XYZ file of C-alpha atoms in Angstrom:
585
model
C 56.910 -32.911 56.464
C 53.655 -32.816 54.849
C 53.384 -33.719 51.414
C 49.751 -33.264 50.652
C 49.818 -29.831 49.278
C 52.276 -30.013 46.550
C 51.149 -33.544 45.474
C 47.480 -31.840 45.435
C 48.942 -28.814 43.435
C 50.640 -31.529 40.906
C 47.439 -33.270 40.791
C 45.573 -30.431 39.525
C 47.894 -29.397 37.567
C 48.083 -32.828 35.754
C 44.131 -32.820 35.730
C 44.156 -29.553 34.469
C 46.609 -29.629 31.772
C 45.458 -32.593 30.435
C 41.434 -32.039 30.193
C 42.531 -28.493 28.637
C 45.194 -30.102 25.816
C 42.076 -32.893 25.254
C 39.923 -30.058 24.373
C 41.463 -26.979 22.872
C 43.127 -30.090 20.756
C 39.079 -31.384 20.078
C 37.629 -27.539 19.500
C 40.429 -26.981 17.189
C 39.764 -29.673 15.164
C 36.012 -28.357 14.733
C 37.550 -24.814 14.250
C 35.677 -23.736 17.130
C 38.733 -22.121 18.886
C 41.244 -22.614 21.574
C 39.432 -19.985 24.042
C 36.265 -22.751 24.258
C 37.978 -25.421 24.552
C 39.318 -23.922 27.775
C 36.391 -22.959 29.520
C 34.245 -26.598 28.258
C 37.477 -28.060 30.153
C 36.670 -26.403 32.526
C 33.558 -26.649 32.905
C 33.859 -30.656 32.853
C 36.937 -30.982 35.220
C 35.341 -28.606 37.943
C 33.002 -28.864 40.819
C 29.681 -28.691 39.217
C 30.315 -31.739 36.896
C 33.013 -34.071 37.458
C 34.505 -32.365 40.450
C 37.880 -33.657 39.837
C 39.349 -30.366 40.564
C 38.304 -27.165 42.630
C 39.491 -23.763 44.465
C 38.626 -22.082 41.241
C 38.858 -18.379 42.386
C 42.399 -19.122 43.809
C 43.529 -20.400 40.173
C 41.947 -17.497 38.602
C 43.991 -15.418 41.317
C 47.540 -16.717 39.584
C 45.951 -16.317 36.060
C 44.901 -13.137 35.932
C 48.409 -12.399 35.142
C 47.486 -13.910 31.779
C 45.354 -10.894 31.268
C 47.871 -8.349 32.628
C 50.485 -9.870 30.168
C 47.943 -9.406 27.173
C 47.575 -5.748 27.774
C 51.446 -5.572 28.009
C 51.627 -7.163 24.548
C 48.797 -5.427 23.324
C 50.717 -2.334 24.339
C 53.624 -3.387 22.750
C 51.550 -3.152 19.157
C 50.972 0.364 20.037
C 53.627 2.241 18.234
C 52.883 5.817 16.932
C 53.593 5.003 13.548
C 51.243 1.822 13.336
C 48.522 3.868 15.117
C 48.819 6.848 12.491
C 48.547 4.273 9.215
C 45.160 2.678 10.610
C 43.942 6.471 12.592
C 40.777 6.045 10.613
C 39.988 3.061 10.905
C 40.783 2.562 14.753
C 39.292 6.135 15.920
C 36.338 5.766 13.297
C 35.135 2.325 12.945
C 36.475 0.704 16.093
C 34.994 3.833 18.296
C 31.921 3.193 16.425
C 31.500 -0.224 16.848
C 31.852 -0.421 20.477
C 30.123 2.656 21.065
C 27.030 1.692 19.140
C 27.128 -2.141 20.082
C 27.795 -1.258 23.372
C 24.674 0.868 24.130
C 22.216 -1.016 21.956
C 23.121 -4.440 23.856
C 23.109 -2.543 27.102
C 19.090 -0.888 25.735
C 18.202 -4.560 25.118
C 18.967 -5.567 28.362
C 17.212 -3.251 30.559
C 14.070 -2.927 28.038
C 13.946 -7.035 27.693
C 15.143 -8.128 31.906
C 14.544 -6.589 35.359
C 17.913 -5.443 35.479
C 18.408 -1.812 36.692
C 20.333 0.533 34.061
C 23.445 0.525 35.918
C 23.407 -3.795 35.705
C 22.444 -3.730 32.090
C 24.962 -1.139 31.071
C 27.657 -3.249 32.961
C 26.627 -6.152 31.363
C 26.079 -4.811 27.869
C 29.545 -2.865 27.297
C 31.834 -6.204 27.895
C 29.238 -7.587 25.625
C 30.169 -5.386 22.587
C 33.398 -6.229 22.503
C 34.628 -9.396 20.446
C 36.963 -12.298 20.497
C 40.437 -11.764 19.638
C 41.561 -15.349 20.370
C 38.916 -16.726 18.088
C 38.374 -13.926 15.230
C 42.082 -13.148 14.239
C 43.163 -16.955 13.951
C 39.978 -17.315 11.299
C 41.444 -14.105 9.526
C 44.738 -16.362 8.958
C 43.668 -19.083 8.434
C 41.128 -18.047 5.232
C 44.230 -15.889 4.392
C 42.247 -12.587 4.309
C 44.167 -10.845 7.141
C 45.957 -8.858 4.774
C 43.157 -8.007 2.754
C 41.009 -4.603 3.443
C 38.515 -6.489 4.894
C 40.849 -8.232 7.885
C 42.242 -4.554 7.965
C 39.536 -2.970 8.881
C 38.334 -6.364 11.077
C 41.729 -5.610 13.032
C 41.292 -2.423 13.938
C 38.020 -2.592 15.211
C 39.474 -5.222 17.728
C 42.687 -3.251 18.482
C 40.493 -0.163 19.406
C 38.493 -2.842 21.285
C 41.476 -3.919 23.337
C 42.193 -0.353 23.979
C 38.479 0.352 25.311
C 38.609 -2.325 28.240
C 40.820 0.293 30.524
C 37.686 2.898 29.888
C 34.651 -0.091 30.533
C 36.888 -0.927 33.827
C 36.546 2.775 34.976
C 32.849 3.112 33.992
C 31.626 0.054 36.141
C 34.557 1.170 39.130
C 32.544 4.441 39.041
C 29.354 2.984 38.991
C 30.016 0.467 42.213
C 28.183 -0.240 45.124
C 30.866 -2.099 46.981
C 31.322 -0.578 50.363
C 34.927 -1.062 49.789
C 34.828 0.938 46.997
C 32.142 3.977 48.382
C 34.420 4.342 51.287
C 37.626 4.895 48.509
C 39.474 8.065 47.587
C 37.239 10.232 45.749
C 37.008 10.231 41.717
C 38.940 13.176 41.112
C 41.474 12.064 43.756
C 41.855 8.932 41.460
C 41.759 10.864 38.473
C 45.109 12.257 39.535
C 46.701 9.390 40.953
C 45.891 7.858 37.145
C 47.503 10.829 35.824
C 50.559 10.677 37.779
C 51.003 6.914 37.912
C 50.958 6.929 33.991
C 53.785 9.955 33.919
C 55.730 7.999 36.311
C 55.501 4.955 34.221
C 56.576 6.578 31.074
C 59.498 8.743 33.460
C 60.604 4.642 34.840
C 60.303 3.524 31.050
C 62.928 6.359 29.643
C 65.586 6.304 32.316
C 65.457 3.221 34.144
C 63.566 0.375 32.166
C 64.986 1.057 28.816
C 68.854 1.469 30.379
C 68.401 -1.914 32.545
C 66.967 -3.987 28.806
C 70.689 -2.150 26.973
C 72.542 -3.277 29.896
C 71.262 -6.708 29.905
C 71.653 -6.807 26.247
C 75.283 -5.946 26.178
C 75.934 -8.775 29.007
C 74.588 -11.056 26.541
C 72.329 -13.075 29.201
C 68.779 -14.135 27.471
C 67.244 -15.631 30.586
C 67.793 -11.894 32.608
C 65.855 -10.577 29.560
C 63.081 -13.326 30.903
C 63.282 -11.927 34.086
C 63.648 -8.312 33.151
C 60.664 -7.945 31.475
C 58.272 -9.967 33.825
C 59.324 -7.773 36.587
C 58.200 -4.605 34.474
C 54.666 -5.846 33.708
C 54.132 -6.951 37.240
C 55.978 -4.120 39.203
C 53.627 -1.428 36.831
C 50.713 -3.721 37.853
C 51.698 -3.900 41.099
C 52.578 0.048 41.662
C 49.086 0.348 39.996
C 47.177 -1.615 42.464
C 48.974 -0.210 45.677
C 47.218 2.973 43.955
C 44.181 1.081 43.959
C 43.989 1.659 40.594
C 43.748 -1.603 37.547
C 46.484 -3.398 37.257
C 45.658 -4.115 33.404
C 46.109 -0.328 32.438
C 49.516 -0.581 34.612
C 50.265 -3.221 31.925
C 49.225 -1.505 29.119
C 50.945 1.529 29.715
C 53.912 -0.386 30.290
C 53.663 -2.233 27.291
C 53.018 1.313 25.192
C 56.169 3.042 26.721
C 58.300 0.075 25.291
C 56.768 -0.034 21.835
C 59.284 1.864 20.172
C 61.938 0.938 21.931
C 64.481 -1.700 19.897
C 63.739 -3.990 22.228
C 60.400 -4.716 21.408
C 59.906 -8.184 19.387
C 62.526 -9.594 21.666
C 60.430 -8.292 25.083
C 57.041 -10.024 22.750
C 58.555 -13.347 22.045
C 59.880 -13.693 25.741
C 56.529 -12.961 27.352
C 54.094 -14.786 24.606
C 54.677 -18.318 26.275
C 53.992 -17.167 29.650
C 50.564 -15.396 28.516
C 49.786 -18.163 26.556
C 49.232 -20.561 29.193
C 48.211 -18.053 32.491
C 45.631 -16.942 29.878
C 44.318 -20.323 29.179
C 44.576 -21.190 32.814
C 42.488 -18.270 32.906
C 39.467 -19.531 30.748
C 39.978 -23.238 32.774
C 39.481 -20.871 35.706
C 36.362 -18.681 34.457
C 34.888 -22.475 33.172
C 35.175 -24.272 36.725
C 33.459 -21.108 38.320
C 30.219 -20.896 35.852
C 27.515 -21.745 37.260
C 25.905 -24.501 35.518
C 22.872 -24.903 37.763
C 21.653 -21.489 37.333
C 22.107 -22.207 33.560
C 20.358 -24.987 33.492
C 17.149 -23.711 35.089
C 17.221 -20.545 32.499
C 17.829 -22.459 29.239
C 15.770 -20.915 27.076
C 16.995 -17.006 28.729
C 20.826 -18.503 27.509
C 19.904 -19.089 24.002
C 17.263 -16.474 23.700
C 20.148 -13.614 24.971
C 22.857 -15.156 22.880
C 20.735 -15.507 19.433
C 19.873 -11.447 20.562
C 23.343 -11.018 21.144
C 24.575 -11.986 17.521
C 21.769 -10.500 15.703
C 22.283 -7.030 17.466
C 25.643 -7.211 16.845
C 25.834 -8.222 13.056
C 23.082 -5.692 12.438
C 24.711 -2.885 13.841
C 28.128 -3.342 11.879
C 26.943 -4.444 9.258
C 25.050 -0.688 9.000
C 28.430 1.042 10.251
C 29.976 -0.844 7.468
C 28.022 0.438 4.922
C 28.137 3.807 6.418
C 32.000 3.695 6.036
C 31.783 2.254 2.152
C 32.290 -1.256 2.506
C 30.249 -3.439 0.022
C 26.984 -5.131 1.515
C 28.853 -8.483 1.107
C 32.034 -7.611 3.216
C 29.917 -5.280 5.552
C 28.118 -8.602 6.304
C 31.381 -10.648 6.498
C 32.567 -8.207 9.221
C 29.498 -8.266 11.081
C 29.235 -12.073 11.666
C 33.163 -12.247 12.158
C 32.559 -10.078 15.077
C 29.423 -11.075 16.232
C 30.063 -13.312 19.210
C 31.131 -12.305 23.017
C 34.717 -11.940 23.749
C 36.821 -13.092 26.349
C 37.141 -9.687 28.257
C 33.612 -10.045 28.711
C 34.647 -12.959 31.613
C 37.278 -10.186 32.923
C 34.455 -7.408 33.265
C 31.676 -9.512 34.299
C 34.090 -10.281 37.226
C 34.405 -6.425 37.938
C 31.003 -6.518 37.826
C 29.787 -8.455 39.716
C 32.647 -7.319 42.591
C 31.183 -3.550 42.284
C 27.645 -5.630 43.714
C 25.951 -4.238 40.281
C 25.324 -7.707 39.184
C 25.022 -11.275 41.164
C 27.480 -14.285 41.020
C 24.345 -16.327 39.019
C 24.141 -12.993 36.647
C 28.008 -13.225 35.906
C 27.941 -16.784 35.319
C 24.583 -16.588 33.367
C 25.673 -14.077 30.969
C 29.463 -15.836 30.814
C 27.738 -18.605 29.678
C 25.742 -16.069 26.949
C 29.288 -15.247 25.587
C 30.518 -19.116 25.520
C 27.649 -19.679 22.826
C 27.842 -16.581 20.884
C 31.441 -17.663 20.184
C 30.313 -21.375 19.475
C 27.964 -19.618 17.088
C 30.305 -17.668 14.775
C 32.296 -20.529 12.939
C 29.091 -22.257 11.865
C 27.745 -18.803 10.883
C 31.012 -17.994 8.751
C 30.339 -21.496 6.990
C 26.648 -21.246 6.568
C 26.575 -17.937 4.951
C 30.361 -17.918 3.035
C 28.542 -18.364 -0.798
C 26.556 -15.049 0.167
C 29.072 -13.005 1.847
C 31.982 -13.904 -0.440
C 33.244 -10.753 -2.357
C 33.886 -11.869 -5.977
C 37.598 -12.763 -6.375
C 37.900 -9.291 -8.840
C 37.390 -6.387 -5.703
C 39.543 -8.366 -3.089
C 42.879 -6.563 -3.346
C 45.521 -7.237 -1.466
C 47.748 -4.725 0.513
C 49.644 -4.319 3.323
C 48.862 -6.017 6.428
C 48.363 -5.220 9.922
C 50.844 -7.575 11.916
C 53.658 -6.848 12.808
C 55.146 -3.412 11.438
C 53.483 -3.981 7.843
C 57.336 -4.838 6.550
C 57.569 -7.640 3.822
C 61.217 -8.335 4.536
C 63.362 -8.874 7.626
C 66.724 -8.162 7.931
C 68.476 -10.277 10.404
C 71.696 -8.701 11.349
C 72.386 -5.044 10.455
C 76.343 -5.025 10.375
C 77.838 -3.947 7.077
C 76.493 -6.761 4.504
C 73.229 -5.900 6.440
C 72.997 -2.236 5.771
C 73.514 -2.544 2.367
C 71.101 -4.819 2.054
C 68.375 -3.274 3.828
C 69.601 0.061 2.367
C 68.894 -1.485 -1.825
C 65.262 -3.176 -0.312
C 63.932 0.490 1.143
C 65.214 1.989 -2.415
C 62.844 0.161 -3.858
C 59.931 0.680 -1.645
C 59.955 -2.655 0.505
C 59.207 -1.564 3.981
C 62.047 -3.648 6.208
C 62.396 -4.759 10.036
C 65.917 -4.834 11.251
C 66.919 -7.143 13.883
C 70.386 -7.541 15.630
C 71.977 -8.242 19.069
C 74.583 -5.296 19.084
C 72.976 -2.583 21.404
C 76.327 -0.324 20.269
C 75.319 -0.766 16.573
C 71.679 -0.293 17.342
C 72.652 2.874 18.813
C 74.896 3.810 16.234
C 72.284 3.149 13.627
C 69.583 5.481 16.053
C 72.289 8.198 15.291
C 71.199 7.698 11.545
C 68.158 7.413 12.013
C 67.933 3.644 11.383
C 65.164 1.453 13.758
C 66.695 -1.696 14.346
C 65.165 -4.141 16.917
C 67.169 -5.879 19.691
C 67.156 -9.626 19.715
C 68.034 -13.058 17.979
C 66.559 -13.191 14.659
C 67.623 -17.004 14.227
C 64.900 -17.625 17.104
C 61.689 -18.701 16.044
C 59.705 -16.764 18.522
C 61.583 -13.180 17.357
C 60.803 -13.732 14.187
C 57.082 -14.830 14.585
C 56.761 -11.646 17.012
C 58.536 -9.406 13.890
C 56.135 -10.669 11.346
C 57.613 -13.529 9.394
C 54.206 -15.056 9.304
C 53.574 -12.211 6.390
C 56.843 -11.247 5.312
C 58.097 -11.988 1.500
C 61.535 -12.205 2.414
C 63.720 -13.580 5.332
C 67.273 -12.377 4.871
C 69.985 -13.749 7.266
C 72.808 -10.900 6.932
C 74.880 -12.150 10.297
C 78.306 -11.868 10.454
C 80.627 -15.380 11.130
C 79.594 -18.866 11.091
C 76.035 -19.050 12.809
C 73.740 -20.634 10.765
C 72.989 -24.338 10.322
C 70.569 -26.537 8.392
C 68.516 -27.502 10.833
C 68.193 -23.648 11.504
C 67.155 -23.015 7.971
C 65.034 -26.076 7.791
C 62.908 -24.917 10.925
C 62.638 -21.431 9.865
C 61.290 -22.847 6.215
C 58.816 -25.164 8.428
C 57.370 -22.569 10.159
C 57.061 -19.546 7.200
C 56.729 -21.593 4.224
C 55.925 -17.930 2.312
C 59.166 -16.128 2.872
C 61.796 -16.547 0.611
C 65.076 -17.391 2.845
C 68.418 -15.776 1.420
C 71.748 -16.542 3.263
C 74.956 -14.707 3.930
C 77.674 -17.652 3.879
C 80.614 -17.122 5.782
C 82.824 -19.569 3.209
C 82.389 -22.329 1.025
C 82.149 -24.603 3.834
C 78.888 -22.679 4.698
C 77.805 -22.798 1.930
C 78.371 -26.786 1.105
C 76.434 -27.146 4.629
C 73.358 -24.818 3.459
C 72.975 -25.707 0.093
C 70.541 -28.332 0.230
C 67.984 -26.261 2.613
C 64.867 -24.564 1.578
C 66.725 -21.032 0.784
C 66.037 -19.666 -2.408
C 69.531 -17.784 -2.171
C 73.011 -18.376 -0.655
C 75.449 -15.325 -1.009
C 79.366 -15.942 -0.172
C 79.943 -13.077 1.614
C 83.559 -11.617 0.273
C 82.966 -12.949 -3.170
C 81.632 -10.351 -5.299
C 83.996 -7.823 -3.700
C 87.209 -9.966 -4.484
C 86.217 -10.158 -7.937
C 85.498 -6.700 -8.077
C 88.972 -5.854 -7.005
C 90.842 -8.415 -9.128
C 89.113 -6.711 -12.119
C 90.302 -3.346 -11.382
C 93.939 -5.119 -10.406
C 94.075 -6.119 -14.154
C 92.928 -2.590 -15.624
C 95.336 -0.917 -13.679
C 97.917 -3.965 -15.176
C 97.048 -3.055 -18.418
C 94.611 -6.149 -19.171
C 92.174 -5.285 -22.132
C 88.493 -5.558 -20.985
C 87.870 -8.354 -22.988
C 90.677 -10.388 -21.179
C 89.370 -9.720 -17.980
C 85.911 -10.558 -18.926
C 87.423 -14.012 -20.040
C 89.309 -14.020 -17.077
C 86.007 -13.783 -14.760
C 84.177 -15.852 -17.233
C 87.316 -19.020 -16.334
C 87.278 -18.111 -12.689
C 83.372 -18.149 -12.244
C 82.589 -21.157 -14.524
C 85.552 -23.285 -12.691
C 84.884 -22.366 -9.558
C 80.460 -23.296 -10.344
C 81.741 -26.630 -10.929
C 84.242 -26.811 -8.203
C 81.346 -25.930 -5.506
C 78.959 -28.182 -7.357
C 81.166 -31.265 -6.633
C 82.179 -29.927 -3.174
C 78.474 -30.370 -2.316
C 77.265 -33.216 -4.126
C 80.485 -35.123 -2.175
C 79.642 -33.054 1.107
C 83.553 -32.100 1.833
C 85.747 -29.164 1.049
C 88.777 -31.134 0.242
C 87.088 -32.071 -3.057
C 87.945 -30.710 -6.641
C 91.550 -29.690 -5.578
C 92.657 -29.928 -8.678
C 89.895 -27.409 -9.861
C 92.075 -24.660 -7.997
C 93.807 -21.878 -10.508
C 97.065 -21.686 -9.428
C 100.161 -20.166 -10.452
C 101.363 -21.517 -14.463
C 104.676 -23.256 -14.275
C 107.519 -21.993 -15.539
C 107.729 -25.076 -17.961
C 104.026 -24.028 -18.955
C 105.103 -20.139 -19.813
């Protein structure tokens, strides 16, 4: 048996991994961003520099899934009523934006090259839109995404995401691949769009959403793995067969499961996966650029990505004044979203496979986007004591991410109902989480949204929004939870105030000494509430049974407190009320 192809496949992999984790570790550092540090590995590990490891376009084959997976999740986001909270700013400034950006790049190009109009306008519509990798990670980071200003910043690149299915049917229309001419005719696709997207949603309703309940009931995590790989790549796949784009068969996937309980559970379980096929991705699009035809055009590189930037900023910074921002934050948001973004690789691809643009174009212009995004962090620091609103007119408000909630409710049996119930009385917007698919139906019935999956996972909770949320509340019924739970959930949302539903006092002796700003014995309260009303109904005066909860709560403080400091349960027996003797009545 040969053994040269898998040990080659391990090679590169090794090669690959390594020169990427170097990097993205290196360009992080700088705060220059994970996406460059990809394609400079790239770059450095491929043919044109230290040729260490090559068949590019095959790699980029496999991770192009990366991009189908980000239009599922970016799907996912999609639900009708985040879209209706940000209409205006998604429909108004995000239309704008590209709209604007992406015809005055694409006037610059065919005014300032010898590209024709159908090159320039397939080269300057990927160019309007922005980073997403690089610009919302800054937002967190400075803590502004939950201002206004990262608000608005996140819409504009949420309608951007939604615009790449359009920009992939304007340069599929404009081709002048011979494979393409001698296609079905436009309004022949047109309807095999139409019907491919109703089939979707039809495949979504009664067979997708029915296979994710039965899975849940069963219990099995991994088939939830499994389950929703197979629906991005069977919509891509019954999308291509079409010969239609397998991204908007992943989007529309993604959109038809949005409001479906399921949701954070489907978005954790996919994240990894898109994580590294999309960096794989940018180690791809880096090995393929061509560095030769870069180097003999230096001064075209610089010149089109200084041109790039200052269209850019100038145009939203003028749409941001047009929609009432302040000259300082309408400047923010136009240097923020100034540079190239990584669809641009994506649709410089389609590009350049419609023959409007050569392989040297594509790589010259990829190149063009690389800078502009090495551009924006030293922009953001050179010009932060002009742009900077003063600390007076930056209100906070709800956020984008997730659902906008400031709590989560993990577990929505009947401690978690009440809970959630006393938090939405007061105007504290909640996600629910639980495993149960029969209670999640049952709460559907009554109008309740509760989310299917395991809100003691990191990843769930990340994909529900505990990066922003105020308050983490673990309402589960039984035993589950453990310190080292509690401990890692504190690590990774230091912001979110943890409260506990203890099962007994030996969970709470375990849990006390975690980060959790509240432990709640779960039967407690409702004993004592029942005792009382046993002694009214006795004939006990209220005073009595006042003094009587007074003794029981005081004794049993200090009983718990010396239960914990020894660490066992069996500790302070003789700080148990019993019975009086008969000696003692």
């Amino acid at each position: 048996m040969n053994g040269g192809a898998p040990h080659s496949m391990m090679h590169d992999g090794f090669l690959l991994l390594g020169f990427a984790l170097g990097f993205v570790l290196l360009f992080r550092r700088l705060r220059l961003g994970a996406t460059l540090g990809y394609l400079v590995a790239g770059a450095v590990v491929g043919p044109q520099v230290l040729g260490l490891v090559g068949d590019a376009e095959q790699k980029l084959g496999i991770a192009e899934l990366g991009i189908t997976l980000l239009l599922f999740l970016v799907g996912l986001e999609l639900n009708p009523s985040r879209l209706w909270k940000m209409k205006r700013d998604i429909l108004g400034l995000g239309l704008l934006q590209v709209t604007a950006c992406g015809m005055a790049i694409a006037a610059m190009i065919a005014l300032g090259t010898e590209f024709s109009s159908a090159a320039a306008l397939a080269l300057g519509l990927p160019l309007a839109l922005s980073s997403t990798a690089q610009v919302l990670p800054m937002l967190q980071s400075s803590g502004r995404l939950r201002t206004p200003f990262g608000e608005r910043a996140f819409a504009i690149l949420l309608f951007q995401d939604l615009s790449i299915i359009p920009m992939i049917t304007i340069i599929a229309a404009m081709s002048r691949n011979p494979a393409d001419v001698g296609g079905p005719p436009g309004w022949l696709l047109s309807l095999y769009t139409i019907g491919a997207i109703v089939g979707l949603v039809a495949a979504g309703r009664f067979l997708i959403r029915p296979l994710f309940r039965l899975i849940g009931k069963l219990g099995e995590r991994e088939m939830f793995v499994v389950a929703a790989l197979f629906t991005v790549i069977a919509a891509a796949a019954i999308m291509e067969a079409l010969g239609l784009s397998t991204a908007l068969g992943a989007f529309v996937a993604g959109v038809m499961l949005a409001d479906s309980p399921y949701r954070h559970e489907l978005e954790a379980d996919v994240e990894p996966f898109r994580s590294i096929l999309l960096g794989l991705f940018f180690l791809a699009v880096g090995m393929m650029l061509d560095l030769n035809a870069i180097a003999q055009r230096p001064l075209f590189v610089l010149g089109m990505a200084t041109a790039l930037v200052g269209v850019k900023a100038a145009v939203i910074f003028a749409i941001g004044l047009a929609f009432r921002m302040t000259w300082r934050g309408a400047m923010a948001l136009g240097l923020l979203l100034s540079q190239g973004g990584e669809f641009g690789f994506v649709l410089f691809t389609q590009a350049q496979n419609a023959l409007l643009v050569a392989p040297e174009a594509a790589s010259l212009f990829g190149a063009i986007v690389t800078v502009s995004m090495a551009s924006t962090p030293f922009l953001m620091m050179a010009t932060r004591r002009f742009r900077d609103e003063p600390a007076a007119d930056q209100g906070e408000r709800e956020g984008p991410s997730a659902d906008g909630a400031s709590a989560i409710v993990v577990g929505y049996g009947r401690f978690g109902q009440t809970v959630a119930q006393m938090l939405n009385a007061s105007d504290i917007e909640v996600t629910l989480i639980d495993t149960d698919i029969e209670m999640i139906d049952v709460a559907a019935s009554f109008g309740a949204k509760v989310y299917f999956g395991d809100g003691c996972r990191l990843d769930v909770l990340r994909q529900a929004g505990a990066a922003e949320a105020e308050l983490i509340l673990f309402c589960t019924d039984g035993d589950q939870l453990d310190a080292e739970m509690i401990e890692a959930v504190h690590e990774a949302f230091p912001d979110a105030a943890i409260y506990v539903r203890a099962y007994d006092r030996r969970a709470v002796i375990r849990l006390k000494r975690t980060p959790v700003s509240g432990i709640v014995r779960e039967v407690m309260e409702s004993a004592v509430k029942m005792a009382r009303l046993a002694l009214e109904d006795a004939g006990v005066n209220l005073e009595a049974i006042n003094r009587a909860e007074d003794i029981y709560r005081n004794n049993d403080r200090e009983r718990l407190k010396i239960q914990i400091e020894a660490g066992d349960i069996r500790a302070a027996r003789d700080r148990i009320i019993t019975a009086p003797t008969p000696q003692e009545t």
